[in-house]
mmCIF file of N, CA and C in Angstrom:
data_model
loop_
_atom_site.group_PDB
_atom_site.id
_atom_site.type_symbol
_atom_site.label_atom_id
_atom_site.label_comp_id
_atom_site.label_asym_id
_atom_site.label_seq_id
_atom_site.Cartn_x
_atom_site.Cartn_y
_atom_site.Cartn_z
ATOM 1 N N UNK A 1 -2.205 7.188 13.898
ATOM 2 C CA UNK A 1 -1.334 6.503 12.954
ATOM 3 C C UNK A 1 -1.089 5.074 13.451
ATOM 4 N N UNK A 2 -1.440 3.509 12.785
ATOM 5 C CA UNK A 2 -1.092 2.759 12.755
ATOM 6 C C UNK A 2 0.713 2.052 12.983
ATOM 7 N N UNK A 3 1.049 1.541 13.945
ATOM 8 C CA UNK A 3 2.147 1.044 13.607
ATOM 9 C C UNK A 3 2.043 -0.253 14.474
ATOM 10 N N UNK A 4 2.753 -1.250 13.518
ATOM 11 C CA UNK A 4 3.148 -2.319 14.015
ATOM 12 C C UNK A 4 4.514 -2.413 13.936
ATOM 13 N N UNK A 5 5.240 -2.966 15.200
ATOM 14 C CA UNK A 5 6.683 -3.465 15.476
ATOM 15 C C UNK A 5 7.139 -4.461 15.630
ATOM 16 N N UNK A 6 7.993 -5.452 14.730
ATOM 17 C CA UNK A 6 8.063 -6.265 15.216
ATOM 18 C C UNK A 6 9.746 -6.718 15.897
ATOM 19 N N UNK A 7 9.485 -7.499 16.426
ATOM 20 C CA UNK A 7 10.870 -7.903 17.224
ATOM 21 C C UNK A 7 11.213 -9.430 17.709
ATOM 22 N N UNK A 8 12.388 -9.913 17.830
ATOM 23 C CA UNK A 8 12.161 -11.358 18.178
ATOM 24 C C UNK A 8 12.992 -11.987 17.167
ATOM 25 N N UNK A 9 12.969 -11.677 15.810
ATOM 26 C CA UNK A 9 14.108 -12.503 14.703
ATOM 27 C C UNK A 9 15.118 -12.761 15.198
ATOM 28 N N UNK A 10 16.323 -13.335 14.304
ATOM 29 C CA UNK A 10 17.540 -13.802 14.296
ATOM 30 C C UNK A 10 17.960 -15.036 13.502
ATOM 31 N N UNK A 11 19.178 -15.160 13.756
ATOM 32 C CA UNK A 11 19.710 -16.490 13.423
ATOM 33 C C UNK A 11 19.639 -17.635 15.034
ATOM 34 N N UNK A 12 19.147 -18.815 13.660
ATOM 35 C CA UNK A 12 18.968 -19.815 14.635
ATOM 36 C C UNK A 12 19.040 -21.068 13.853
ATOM 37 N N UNK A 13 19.873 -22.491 14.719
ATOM 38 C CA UNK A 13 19.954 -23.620 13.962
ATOM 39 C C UNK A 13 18.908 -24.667 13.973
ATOM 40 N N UNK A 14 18.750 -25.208 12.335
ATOM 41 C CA UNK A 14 17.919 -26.152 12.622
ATOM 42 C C UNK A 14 17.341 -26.823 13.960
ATOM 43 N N UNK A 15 16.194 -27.121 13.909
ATOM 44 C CA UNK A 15 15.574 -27.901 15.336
ATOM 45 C C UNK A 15 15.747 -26.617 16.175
ATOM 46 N N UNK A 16 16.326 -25.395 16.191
ATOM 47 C CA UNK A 16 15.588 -24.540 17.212
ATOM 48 C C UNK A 16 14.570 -23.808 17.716
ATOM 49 N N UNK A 17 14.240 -22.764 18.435
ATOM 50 C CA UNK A 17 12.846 -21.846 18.513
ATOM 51 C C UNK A 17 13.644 -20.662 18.381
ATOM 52 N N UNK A 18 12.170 -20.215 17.908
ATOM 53 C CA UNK A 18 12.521 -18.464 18.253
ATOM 54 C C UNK A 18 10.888 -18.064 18.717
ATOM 55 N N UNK A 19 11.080 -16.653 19.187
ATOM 56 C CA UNK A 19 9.491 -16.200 19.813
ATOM 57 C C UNK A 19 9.543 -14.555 18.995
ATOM 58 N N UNK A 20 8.779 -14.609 17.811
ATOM 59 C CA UNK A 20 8.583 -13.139 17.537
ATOM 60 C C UNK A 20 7.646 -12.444 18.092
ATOM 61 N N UNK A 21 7.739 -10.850 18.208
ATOM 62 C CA UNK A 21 6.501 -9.981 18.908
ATOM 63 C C UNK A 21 6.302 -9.183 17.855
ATOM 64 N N UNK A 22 5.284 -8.705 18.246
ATOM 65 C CA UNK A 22 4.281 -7.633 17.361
ATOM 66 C C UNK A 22 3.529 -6.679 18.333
ATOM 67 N N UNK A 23 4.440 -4.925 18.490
ATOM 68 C CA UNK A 23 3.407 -4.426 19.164
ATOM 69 C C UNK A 23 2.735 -3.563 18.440
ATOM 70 N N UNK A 24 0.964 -3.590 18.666
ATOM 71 C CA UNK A 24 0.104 -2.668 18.077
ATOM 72 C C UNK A 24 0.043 -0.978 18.616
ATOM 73 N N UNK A 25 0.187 -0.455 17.571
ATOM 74 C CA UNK A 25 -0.874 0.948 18.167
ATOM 75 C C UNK A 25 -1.492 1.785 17.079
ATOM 76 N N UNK A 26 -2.300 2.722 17.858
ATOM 77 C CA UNK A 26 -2.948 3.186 16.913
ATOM 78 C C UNK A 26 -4.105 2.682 16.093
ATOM 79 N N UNK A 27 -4.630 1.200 16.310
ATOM 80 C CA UNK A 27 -5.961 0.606 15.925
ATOM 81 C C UNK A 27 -6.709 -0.099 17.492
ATOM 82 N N UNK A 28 -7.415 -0.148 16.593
ATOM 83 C CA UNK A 28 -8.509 -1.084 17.668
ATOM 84 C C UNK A 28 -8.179 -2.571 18.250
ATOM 85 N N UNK A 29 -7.730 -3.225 18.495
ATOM 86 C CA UNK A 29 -6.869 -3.782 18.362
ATOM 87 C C UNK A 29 -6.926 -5.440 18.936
ATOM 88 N N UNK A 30 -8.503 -4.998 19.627
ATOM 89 C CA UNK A 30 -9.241 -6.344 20.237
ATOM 90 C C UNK A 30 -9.892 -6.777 19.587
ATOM 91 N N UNK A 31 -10.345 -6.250 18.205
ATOM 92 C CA UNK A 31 -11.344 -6.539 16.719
ATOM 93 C C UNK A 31 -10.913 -6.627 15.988
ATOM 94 N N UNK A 32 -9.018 -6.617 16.142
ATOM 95 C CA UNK A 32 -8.757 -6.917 14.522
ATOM 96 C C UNK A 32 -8.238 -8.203 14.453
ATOM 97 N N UNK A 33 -8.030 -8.278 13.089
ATOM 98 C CA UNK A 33 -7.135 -9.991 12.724
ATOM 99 C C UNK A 33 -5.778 -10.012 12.599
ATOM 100 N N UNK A 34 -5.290 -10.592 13.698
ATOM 101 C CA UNK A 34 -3.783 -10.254 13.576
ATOM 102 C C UNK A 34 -3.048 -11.356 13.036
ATOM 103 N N UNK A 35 -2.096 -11.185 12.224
ATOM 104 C CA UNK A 35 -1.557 -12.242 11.308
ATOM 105 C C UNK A 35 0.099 -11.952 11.144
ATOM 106 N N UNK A 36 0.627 -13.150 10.774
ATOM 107 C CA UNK A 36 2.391 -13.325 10.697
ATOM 108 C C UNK A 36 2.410 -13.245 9.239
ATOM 109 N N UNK A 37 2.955 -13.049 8.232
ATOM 110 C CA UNK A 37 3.052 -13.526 6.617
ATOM 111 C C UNK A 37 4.280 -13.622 6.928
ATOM 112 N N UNK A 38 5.092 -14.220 5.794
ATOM 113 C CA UNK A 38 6.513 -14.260 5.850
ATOM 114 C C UNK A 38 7.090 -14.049 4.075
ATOM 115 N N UNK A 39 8.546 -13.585 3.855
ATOM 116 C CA UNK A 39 8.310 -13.874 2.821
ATOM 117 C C UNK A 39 9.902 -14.203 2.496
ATOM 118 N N UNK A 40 10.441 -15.345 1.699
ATOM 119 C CA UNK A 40 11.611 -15.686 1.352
ATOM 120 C C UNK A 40 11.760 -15.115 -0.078
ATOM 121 N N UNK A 41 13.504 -14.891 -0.371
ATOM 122 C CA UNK A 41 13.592 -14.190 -1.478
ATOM 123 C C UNK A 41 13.489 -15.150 -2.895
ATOM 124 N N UNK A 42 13.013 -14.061 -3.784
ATOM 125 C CA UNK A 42 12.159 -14.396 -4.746
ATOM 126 C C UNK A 42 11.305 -15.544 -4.951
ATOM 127 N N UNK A 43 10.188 -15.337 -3.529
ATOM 128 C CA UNK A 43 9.242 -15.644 -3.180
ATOM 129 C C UNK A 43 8.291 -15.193 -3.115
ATOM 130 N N UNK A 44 6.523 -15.313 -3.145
ATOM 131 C CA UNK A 44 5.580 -14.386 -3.032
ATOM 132 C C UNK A 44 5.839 -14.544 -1.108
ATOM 133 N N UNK A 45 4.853 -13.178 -0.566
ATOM 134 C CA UNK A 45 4.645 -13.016 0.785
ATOM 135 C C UNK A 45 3.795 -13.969 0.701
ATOM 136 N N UNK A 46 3.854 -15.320 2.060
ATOM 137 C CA UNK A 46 2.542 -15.845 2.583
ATOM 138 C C UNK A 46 2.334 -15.812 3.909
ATOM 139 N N UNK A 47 0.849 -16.368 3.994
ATOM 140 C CA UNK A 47 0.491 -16.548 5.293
ATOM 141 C C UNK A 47 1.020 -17.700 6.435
ATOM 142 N N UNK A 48 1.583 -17.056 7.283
ATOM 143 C CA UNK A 48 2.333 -18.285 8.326
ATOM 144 C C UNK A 48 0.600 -18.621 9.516
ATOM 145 N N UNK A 49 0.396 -17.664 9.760
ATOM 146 C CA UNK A 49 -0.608 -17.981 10.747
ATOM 147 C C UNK A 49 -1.621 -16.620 11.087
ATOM 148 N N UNK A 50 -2.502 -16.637 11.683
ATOM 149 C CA UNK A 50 -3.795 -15.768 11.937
ATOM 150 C C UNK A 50 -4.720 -16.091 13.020
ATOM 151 N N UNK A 51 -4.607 -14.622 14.057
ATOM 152 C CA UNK A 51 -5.931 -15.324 15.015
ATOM 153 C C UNK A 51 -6.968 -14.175 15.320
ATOM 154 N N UNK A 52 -8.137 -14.356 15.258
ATOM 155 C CA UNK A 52 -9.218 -13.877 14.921
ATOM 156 C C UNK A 52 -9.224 -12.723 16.312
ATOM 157 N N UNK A 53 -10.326 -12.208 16.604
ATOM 158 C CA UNK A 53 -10.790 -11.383 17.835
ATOM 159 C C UNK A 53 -11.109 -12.181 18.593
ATOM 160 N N UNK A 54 -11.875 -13.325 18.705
ATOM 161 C CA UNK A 54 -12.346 -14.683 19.606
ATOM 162 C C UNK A 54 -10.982 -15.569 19.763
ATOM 163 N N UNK A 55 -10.209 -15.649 18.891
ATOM 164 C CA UNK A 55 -9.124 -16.230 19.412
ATOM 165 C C UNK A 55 -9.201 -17.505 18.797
ATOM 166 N N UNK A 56 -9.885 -17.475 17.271
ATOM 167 C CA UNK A 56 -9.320 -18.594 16.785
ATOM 168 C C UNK A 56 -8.264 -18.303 15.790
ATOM 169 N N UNK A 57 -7.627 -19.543 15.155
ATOM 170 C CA UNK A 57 -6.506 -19.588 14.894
ATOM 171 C C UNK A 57 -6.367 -20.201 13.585
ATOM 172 N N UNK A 58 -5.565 -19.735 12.563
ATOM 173 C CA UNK A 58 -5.586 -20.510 11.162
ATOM 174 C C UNK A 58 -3.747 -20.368 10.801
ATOM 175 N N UNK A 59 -3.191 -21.663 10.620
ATOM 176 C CA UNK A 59 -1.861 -21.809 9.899
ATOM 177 C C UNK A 59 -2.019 -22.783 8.684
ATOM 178 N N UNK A 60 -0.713 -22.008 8.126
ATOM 179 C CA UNK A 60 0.247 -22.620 6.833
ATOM 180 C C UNK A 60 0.107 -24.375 7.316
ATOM 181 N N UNK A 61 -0.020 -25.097 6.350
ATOM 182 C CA UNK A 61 0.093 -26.808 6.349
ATOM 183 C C UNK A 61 1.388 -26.753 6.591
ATOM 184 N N UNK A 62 2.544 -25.761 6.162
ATOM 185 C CA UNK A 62 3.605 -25.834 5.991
ATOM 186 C C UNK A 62 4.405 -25.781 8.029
ATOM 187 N N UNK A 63 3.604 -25.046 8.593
ATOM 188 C CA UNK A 63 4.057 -24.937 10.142
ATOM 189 C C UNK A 63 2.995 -25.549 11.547
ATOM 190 N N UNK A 64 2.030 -26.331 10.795
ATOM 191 C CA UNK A 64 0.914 -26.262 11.957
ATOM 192 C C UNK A 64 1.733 -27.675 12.476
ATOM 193 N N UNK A 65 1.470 -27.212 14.033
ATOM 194 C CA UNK A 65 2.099 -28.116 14.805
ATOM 195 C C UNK A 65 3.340 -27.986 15.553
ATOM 196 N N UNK A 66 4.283 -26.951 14.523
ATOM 197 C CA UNK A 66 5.405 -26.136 14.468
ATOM 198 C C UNK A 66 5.426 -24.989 15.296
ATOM 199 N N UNK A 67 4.629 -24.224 14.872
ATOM 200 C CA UNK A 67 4.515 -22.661 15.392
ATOM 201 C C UNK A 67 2.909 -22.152 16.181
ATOM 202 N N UNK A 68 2.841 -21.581 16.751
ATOM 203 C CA UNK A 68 2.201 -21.269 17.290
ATOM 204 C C UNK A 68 1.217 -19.471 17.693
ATOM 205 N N UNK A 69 0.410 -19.305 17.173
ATOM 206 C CA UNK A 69 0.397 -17.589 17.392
ATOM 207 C C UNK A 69 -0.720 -17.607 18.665
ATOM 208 N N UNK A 70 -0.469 -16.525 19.224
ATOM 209 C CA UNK A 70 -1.176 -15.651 20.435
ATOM 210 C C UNK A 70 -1.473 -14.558 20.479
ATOM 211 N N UNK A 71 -2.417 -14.168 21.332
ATOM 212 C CA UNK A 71 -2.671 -12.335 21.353
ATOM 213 C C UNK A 71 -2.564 -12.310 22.918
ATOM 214 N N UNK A 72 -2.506 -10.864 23.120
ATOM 215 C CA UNK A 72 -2.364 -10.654 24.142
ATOM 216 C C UNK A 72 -3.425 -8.898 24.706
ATOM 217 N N UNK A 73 -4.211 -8.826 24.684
ATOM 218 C CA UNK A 73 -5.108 -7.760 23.793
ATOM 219 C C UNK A 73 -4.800 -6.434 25.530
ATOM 220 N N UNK A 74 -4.125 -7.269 26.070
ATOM 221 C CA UNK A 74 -4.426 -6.031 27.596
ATOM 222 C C UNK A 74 -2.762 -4.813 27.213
ATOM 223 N N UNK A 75 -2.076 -5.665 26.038
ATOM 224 C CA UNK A 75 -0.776 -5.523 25.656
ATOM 225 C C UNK A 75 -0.617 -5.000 24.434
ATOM 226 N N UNK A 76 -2.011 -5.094 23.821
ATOM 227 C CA UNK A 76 -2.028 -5.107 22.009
ATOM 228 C C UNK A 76 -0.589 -5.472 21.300
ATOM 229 N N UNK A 77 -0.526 -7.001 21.625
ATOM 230 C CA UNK A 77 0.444 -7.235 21.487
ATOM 231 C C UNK A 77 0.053 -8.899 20.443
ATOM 232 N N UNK A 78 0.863 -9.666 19.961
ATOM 233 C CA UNK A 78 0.735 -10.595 19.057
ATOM 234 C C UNK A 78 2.296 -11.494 18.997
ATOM 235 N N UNK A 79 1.719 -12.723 19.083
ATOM 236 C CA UNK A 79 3.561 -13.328 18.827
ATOM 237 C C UNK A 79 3.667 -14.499 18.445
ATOM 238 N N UNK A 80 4.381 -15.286 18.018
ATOM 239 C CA UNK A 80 4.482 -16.096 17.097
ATOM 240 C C UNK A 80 5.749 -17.036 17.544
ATOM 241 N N UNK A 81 5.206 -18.047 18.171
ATOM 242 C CA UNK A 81 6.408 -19.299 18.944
ATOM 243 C C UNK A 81 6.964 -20.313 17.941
ATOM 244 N N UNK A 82 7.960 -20.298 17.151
ATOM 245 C CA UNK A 82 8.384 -21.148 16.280
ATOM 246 C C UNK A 82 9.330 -22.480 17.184
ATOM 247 N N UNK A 83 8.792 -23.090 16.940
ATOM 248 C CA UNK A 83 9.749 -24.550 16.814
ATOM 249 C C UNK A 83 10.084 -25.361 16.075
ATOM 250 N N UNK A 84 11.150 -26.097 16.282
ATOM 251 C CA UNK A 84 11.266 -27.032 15.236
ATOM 252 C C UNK A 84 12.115 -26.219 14.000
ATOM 253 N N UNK A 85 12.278 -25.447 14.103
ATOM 254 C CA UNK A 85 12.709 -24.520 12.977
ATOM 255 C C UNK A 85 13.280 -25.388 11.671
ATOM 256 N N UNK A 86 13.001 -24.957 10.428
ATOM 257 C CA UNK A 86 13.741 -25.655 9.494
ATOM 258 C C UNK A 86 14.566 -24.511 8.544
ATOM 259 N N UNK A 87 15.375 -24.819 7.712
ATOM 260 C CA UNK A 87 15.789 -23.701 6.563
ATOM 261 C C UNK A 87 15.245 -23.470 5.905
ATOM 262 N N UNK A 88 13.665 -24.107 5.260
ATOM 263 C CA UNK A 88 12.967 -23.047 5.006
ATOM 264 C C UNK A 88 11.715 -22.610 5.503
ATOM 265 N N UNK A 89 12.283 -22.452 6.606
ATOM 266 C CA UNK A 89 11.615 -21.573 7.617
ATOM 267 C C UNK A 89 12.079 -19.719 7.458
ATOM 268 N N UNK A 90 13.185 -19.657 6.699
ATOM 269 C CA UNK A 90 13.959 -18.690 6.497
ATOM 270 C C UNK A 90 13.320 -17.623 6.002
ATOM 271 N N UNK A 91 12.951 -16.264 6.586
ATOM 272 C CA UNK A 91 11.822 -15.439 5.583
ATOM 273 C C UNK A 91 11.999 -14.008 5.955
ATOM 274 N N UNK A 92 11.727 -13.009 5.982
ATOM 275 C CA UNK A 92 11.342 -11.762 6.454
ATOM 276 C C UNK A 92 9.871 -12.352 7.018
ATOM 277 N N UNK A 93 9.859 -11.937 8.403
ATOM 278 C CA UNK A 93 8.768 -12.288 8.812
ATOM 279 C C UNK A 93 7.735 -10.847 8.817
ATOM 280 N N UNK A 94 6.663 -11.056 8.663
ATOM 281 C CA UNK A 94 5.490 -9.096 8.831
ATOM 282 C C UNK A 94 4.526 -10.036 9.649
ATOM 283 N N UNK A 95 4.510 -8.681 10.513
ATOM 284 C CA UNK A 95 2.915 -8.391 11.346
ATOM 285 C C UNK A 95 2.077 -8.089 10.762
ATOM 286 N N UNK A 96 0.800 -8.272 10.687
ATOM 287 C CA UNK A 96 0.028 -7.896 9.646
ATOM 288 C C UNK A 96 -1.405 -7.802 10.947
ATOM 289 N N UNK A 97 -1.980 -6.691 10.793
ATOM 290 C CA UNK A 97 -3.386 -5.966 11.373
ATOM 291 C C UNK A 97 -4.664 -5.956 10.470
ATOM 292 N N UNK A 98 -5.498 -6.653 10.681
ATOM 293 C CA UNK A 98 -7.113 -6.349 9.770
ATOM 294 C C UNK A 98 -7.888 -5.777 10.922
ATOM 295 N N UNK A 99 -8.313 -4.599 9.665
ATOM 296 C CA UNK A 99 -9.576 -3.664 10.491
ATOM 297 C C UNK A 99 -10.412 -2.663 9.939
ATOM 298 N N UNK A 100 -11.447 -3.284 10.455
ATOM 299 C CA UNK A 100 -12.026 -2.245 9.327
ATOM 300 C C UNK A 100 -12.212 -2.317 7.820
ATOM 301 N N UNK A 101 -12.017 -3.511 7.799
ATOM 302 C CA UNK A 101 -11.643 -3.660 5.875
ATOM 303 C C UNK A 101 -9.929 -2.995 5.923
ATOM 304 N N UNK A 102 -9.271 -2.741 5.975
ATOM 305 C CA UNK A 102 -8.007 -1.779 5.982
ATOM 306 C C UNK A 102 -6.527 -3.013 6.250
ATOM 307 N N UNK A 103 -6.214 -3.275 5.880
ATOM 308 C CA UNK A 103 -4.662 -3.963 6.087
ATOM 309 C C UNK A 103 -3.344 -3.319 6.793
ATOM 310 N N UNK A 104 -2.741 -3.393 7.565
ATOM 311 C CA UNK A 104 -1.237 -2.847 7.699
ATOM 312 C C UNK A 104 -0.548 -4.013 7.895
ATOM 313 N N UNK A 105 0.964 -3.079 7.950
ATOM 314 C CA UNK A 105 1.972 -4.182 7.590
ATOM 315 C C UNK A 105 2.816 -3.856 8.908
ATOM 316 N N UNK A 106 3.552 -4.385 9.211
ATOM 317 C CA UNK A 106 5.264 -4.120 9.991
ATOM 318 C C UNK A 106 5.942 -4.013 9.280
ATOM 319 N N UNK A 107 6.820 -3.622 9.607
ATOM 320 C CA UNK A 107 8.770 -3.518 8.906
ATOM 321 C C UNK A 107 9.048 -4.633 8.809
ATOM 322 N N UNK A 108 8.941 -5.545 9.261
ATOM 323 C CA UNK A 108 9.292 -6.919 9.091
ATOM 324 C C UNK A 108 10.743 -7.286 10.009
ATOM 325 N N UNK A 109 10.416 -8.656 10.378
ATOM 326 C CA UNK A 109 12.213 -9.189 11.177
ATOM 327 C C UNK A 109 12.433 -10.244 10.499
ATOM 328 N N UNK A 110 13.922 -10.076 10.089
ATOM 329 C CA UNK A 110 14.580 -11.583 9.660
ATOM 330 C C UNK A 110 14.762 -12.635 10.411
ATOM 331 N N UNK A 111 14.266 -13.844 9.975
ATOM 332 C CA UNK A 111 14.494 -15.259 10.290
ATOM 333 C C UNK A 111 15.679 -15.755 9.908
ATOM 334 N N UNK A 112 16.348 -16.305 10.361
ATOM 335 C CA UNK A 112 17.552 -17.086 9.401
ATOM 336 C C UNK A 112 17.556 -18.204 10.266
ATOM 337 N N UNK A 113 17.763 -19.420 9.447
ATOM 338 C CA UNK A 113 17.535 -20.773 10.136
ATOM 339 C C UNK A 113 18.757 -21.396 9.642
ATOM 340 N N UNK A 114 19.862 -21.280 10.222
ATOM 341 C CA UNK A 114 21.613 -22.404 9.321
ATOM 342 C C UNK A 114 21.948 -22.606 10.819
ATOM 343 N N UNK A 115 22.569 -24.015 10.257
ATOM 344 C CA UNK A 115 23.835 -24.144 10.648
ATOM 345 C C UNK A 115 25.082 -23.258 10.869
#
């Protein structure tokens, strides 16, 4: 059984960081595509960032420069270094696993970015 966890949200003020995690189990986990989506309310879910099995890397125009993703594959683990934070940065953040052709999700952690 697939599960991703994630952990790391909160409240945080403009111009701060936060560091979310993502732990894998249950897939393969050095071949898949591990990815952040986020999604604000009555908003579609998008893509914040993605990094391949080789370890390349694709972000949102909206955070590159901003945030940062990593793997950690001895950990099957995944995480996501925000800086700079803005308010709408504000989202349910998901882990997201490709494999196999097959998608999963996380439970998702809240972001909140105020004053």
């Amino acid at each position: 059984q697939v599960q991703l966890v994630e952990s790391g949200g909160g409240l945080v003020q403009p111009g701060g960081s936060l560091r979310l995690s993502c732990a894998a189990s249950g897939i393969m986990f050095r071949v898949s595509v591990m990815g952040w989506y986020r999604q604000a309310p009555g908003k579609q879910r998008e893509l914040v960032a993605n990094i391949g099995s080789s370890r390349s890397t694709n972000y949102a125009d909206s955070v590159k420069g901003r945030f940062t993703i990593s793997r950690d594959n001895a950990k099957n683990a995944v995480y996501l270094q925000m800086n700079s934070l803005r308010p709408e940065d504000s989202a349910v953040y998901y882990c997201n696993a490709v494999n196999v052709g097959s998608a999963y999700w996380g439970q998702g952690t809240q972001v909140t970015v105020s004053s």
